[in-house]
mmCIF file of C-alpha atoms in Angstrom:
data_model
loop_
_atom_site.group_PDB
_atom_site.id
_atom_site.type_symbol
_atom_site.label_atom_id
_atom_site.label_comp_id
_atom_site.label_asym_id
_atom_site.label_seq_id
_atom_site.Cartn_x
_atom_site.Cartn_y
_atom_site.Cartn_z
ATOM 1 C CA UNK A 1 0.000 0.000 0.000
ATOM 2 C CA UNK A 2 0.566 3.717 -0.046
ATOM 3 C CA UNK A 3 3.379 4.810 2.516
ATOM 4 C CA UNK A 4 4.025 8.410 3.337
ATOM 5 C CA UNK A 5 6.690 9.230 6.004
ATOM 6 C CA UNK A 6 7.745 12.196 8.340
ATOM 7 C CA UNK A 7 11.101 13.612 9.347
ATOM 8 C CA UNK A 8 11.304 13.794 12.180
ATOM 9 C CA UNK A 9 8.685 12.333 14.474
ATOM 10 C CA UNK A 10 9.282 14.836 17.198
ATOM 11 C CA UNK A 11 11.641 18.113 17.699
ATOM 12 C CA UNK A 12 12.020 20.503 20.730
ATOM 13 C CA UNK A 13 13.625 23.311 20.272
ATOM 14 C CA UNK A 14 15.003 26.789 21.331
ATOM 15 C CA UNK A 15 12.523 29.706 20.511
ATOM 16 C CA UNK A 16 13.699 31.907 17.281
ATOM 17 C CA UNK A 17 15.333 28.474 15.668
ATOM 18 C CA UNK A 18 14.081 27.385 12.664
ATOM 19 C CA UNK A 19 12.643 23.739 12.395
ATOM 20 C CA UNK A 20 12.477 21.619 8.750
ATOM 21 C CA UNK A 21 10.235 18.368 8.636
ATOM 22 C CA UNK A 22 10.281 16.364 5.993
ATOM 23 C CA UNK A 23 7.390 14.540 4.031
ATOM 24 C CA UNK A 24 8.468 11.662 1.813
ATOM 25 C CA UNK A 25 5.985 9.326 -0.347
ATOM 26 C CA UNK A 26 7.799 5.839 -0.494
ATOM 27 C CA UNK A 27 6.106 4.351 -3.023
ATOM 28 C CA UNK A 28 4.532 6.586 -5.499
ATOM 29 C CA UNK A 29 4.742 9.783 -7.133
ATOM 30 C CA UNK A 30 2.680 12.803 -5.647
ATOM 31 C CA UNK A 31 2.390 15.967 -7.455
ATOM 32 C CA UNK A 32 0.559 17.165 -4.522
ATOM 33 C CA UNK A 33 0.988 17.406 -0.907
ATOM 34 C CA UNK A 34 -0.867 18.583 1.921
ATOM 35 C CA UNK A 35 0.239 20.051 5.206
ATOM 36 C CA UNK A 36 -1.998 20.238 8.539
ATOM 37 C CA UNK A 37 -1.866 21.554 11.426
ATOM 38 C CA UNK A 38 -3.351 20.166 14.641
ATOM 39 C CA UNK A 39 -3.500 21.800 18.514
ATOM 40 C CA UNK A 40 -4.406 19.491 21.545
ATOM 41 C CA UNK A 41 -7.778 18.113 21.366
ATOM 42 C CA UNK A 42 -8.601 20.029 18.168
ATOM 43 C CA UNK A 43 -9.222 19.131 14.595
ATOM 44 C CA UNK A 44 -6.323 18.872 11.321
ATOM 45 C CA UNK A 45 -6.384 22.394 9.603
ATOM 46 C CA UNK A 46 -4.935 23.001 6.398
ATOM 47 C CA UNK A 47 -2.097 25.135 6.102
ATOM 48 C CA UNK A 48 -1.011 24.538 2.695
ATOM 49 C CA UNK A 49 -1.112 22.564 -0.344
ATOM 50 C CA UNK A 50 2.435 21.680 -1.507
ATOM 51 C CA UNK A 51 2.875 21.450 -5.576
ATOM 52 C CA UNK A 52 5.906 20.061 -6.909
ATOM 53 C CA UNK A 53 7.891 22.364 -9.482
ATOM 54 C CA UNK A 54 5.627 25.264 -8.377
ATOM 55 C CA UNK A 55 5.255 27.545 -5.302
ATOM 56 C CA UNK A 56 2.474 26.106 -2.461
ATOM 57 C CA UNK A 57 -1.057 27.499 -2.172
ATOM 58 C CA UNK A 58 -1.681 28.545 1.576
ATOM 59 C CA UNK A 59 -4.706 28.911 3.270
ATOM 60 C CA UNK A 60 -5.970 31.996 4.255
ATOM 61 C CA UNK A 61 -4.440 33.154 8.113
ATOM 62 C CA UNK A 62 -1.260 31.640 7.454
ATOM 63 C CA UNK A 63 1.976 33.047 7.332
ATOM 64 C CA UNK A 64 4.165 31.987 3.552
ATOM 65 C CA UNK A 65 7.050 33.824 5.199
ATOM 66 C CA UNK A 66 6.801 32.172 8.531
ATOM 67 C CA UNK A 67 6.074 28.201 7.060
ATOM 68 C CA UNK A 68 8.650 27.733 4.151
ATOM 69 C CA UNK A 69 7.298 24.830 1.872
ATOM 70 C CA UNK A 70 9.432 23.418 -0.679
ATOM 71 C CA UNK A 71 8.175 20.328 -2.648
ATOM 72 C CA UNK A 72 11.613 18.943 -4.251
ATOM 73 C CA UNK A 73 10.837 16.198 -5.888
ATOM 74 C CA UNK A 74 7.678 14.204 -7.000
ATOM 75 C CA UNK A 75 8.396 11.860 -3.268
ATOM 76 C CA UNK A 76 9.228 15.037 -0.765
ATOM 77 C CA UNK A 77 7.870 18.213 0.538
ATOM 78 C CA UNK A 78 9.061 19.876 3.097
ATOM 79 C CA UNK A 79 8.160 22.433 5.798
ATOM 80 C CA UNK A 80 10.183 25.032 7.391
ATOM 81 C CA UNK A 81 8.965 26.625 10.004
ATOM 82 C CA UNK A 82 11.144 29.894 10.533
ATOM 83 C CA UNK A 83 11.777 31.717 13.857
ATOM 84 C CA UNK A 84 9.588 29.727 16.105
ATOM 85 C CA UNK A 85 8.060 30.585 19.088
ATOM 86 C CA UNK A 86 5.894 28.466 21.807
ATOM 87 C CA UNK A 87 2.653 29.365 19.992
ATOM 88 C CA UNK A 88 4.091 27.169 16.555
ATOM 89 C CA UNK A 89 4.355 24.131 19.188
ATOM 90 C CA UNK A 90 1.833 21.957 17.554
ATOM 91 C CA UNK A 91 1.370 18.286 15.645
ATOM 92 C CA UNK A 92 2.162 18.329 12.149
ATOM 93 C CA UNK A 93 0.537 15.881 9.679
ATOM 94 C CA UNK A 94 1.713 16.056 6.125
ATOM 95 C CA UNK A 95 -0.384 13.842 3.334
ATOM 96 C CA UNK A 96 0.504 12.570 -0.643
ATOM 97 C CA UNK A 97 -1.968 12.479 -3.059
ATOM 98 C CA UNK A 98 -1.783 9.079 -4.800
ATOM 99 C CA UNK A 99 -2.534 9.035 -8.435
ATOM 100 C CA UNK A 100 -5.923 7.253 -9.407
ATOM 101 C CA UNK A 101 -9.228 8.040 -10.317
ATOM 102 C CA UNK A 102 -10.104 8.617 -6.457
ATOM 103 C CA UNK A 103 -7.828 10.945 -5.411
ATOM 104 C CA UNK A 104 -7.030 9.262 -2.333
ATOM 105 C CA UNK A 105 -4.365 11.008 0.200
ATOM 106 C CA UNK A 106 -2.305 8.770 2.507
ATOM 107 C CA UNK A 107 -1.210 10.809 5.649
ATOM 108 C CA UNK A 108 2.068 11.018 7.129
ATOM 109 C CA UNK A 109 2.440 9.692 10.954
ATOM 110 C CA UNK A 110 3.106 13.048 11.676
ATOM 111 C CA UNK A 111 5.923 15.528 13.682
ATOM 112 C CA UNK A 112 5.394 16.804 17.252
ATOM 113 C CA UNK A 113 6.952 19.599 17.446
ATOM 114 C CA UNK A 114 7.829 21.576 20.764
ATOM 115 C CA UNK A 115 9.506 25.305 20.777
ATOM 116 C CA UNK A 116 10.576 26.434 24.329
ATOM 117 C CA UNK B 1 -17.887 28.434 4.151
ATOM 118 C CA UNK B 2 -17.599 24.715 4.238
ATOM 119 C CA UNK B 3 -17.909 23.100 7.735
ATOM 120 C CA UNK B 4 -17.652 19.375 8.918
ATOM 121 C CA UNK B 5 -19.088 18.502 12.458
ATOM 122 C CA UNK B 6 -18.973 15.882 14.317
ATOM 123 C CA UNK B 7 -21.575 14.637 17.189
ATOM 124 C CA UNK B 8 -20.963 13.335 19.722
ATOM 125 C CA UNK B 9 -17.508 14.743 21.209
ATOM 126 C CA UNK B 10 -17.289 11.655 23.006
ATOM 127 C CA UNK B 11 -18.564 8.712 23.449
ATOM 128 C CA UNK B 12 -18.543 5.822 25.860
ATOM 129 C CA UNK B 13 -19.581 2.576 25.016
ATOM 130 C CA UNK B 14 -19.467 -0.838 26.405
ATOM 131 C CA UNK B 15 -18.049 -3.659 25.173
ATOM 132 C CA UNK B 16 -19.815 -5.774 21.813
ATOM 133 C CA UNK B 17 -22.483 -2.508 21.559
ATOM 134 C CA UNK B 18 -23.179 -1.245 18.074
ATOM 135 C CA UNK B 19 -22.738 2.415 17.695
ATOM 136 C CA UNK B 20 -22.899 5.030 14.948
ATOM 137 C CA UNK B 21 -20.711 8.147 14.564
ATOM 138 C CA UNK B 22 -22.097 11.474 13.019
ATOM 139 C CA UNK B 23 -20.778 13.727 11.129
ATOM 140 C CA UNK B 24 -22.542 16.547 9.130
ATOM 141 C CA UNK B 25 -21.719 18.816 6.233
ATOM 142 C CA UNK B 26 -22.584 22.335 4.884
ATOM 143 C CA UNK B 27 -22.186 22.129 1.158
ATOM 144 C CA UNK B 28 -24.007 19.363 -0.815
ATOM 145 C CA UNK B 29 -21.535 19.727 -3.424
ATOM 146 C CA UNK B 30 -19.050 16.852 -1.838
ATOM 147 C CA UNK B 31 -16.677 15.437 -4.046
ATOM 148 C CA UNK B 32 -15.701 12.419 -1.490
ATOM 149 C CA UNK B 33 -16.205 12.080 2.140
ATOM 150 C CA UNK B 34 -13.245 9.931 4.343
ATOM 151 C CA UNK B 35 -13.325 8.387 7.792
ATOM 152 C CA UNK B 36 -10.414 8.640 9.508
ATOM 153 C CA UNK B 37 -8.759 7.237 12.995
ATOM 154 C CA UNK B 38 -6.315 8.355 15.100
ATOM 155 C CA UNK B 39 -4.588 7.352 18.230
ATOM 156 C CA UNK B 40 -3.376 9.548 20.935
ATOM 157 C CA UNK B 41 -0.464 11.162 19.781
ATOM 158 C CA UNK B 42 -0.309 9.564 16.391
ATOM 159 C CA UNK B 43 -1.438 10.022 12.534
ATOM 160 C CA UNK B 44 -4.579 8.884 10.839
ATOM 161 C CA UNK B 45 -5.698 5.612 9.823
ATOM 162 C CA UNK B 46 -7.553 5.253 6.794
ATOM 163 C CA UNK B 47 -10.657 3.639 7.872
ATOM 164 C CA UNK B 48 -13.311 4.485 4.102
ATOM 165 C CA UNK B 49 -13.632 6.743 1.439
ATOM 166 C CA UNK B 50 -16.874 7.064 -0.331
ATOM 167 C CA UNK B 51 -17.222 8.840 -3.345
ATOM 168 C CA UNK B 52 -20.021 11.529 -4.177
ATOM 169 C CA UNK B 53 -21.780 8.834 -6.183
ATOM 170 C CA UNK B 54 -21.527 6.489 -3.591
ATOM 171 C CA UNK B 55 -24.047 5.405 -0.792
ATOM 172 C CA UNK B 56 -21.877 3.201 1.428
ATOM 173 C CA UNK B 57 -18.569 1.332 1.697
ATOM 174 C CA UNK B 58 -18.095 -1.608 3.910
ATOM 175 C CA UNK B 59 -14.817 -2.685 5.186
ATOM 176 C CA UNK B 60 -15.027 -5.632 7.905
ATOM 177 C CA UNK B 61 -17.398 -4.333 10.848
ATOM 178 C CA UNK B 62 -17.236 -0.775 9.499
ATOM 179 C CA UNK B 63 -19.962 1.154 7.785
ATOM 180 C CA UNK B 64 -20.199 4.495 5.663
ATOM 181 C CA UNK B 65 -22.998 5.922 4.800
ATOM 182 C CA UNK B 66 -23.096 9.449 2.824
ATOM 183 C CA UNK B 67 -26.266 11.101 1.827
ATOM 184 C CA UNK B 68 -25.758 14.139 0.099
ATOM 185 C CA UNK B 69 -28.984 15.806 0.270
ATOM 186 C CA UNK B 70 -29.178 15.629 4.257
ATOM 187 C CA UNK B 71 -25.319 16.280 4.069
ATOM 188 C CA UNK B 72 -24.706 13.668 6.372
ATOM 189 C CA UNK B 73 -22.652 10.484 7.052
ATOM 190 C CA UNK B 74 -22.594 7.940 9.251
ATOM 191 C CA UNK B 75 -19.956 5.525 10.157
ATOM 192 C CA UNK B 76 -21.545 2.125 12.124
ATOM 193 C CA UNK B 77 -19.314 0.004 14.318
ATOM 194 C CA UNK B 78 -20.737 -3.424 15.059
ATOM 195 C CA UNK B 79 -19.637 -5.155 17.807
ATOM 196 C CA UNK B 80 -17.142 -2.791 19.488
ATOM 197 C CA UNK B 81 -13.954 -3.827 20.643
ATOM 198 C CA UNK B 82 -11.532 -1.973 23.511
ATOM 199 C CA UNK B 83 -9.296 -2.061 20.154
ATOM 200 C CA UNK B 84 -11.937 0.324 18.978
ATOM 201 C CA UNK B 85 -11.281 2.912 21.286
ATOM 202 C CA UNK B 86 -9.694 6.370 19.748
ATOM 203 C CA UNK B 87 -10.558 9.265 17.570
ATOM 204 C CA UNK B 88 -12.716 8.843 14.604
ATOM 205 C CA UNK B 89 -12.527 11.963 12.366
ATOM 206 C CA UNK B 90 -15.111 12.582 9.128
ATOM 207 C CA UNK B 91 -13.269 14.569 6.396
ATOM 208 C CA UNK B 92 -14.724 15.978 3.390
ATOM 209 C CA UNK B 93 -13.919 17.932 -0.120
ATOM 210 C CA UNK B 94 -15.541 19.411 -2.207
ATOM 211 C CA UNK B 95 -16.242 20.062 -5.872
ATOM 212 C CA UNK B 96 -13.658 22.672 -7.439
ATOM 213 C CA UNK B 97 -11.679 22.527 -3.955
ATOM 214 C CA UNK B 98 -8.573 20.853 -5.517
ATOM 215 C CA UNK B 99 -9.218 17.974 -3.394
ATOM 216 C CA UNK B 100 -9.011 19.897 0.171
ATOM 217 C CA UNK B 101 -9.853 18.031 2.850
ATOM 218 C CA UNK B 102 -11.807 19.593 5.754
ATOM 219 C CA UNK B 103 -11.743 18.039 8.691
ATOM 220 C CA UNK B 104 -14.553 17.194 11.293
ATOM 221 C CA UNK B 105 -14.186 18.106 15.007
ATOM 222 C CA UNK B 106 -13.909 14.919 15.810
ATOM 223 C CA UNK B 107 -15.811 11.682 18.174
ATOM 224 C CA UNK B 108 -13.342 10.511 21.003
ATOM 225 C CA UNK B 109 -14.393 6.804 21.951
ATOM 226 C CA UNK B 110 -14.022 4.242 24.087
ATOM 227 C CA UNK B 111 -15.001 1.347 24.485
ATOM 228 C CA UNK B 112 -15.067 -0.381 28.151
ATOM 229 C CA UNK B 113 -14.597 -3.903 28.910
#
């Protein structure tokens, strides 16, 4: 089956340090990529959709500047998130869009991330 | 605006019950509705994926229903498990959202021996 992983699975770090995470589809291509966003007992939001070869559409409220998104290659996004501060501490979930009729997106296991 | 909700927040169930998990939407014009678990701390699971055209999927003791013009779905559990117990999330896009998923609010269960 579809495998997407995340780089890595958890990071704490320094407030004003910037953080990468990687998303990687294993195997199969993705034009596409999604990244979310999810706070203690809340809901995934969208923060982004990742297109390889072209810059990422980002959803309204969030900063381009502050969450850098670079999608490489056809198997790897990636996030940056610059100068972070406690209020970026969050889960991230990144997800691939597999190629088919349905569309279907496999989701990453995700990155905790902690800024102190 | 497009909005998923989920009902109940939580749920408590014991163990072998049937149960159903709600989730409602604001735009009829769904493209594909997914169901979705997650453990504490972890990513999601998969669970169905049922296209606009689509009434149900089954997969082992799960079933999704979607109808459109309520802009509702259901996902049934029969005979719940402890196994069972985590976060079900509902997840929808829509037509001309570049396949966007919104996400529902979520139904924390658990089931009790």
């Amino acid at each position: 089956g579809a495998v997407v992983s995340q780089h890595p699975s958890w990071v704490i770090c320094k407030s004003g340090t910037s953080v990468k995470i990687e998303c990687r589809s294993l195997d199969f291509q993705a034009t596409t990529m999604f990244w979310y966003r999810q706070f203690p007992k809340q809901s995934l939001m969208l923060m982004a959709t990742s297109n390889e070869g072209s810059k990422a559409t980002y959803e309204q409220g969030v900063e381009k500047d502050k969450f850098l998104i670079n999608h490489a290659s056809l198997t790897l996004s990636t996030l940056t998130v610059t100068s972070a501060h406690p209020e970026d501490s969050s889960f991230y979930i990144c997800s691939a869009e597999a190629p088919g009729p349905t569309d279907t997106q496999y989701f990453g296991p995700g990155t905790r991330l902690t800024v102190l | 605006k497009q909005e998923v909700t989920q009902i109940p927040a939580a749920l408590s169930v014991p163990e072998g019950e049937n149960l159903v998990l709600n989730c409602s939407f604001t735009d009829s014009a769904i493209y594909n509705l997914q169901w979705f678990r997650q453990d504490p701390g972890k990513g999601l699971t998969s669970l169905l994926l049922i296209q606009s055209s689509q009434r149900e999927q089954t997969s082992g003791r799960l079933n999704a229903s979607l109808d459109k013009s309520s802009g509702r779905s259901t996902l049934y559990i029969a005979a719940s498990q402890p196994g069972d117990s985590a976060t079900y999330l509902c997840a929808a896009s829509f037509t001309g959202g570049g396949n966007k998923l919104t996400f529902g609010t979520g139904t924390q269960l658990k089931v009790e021996l």
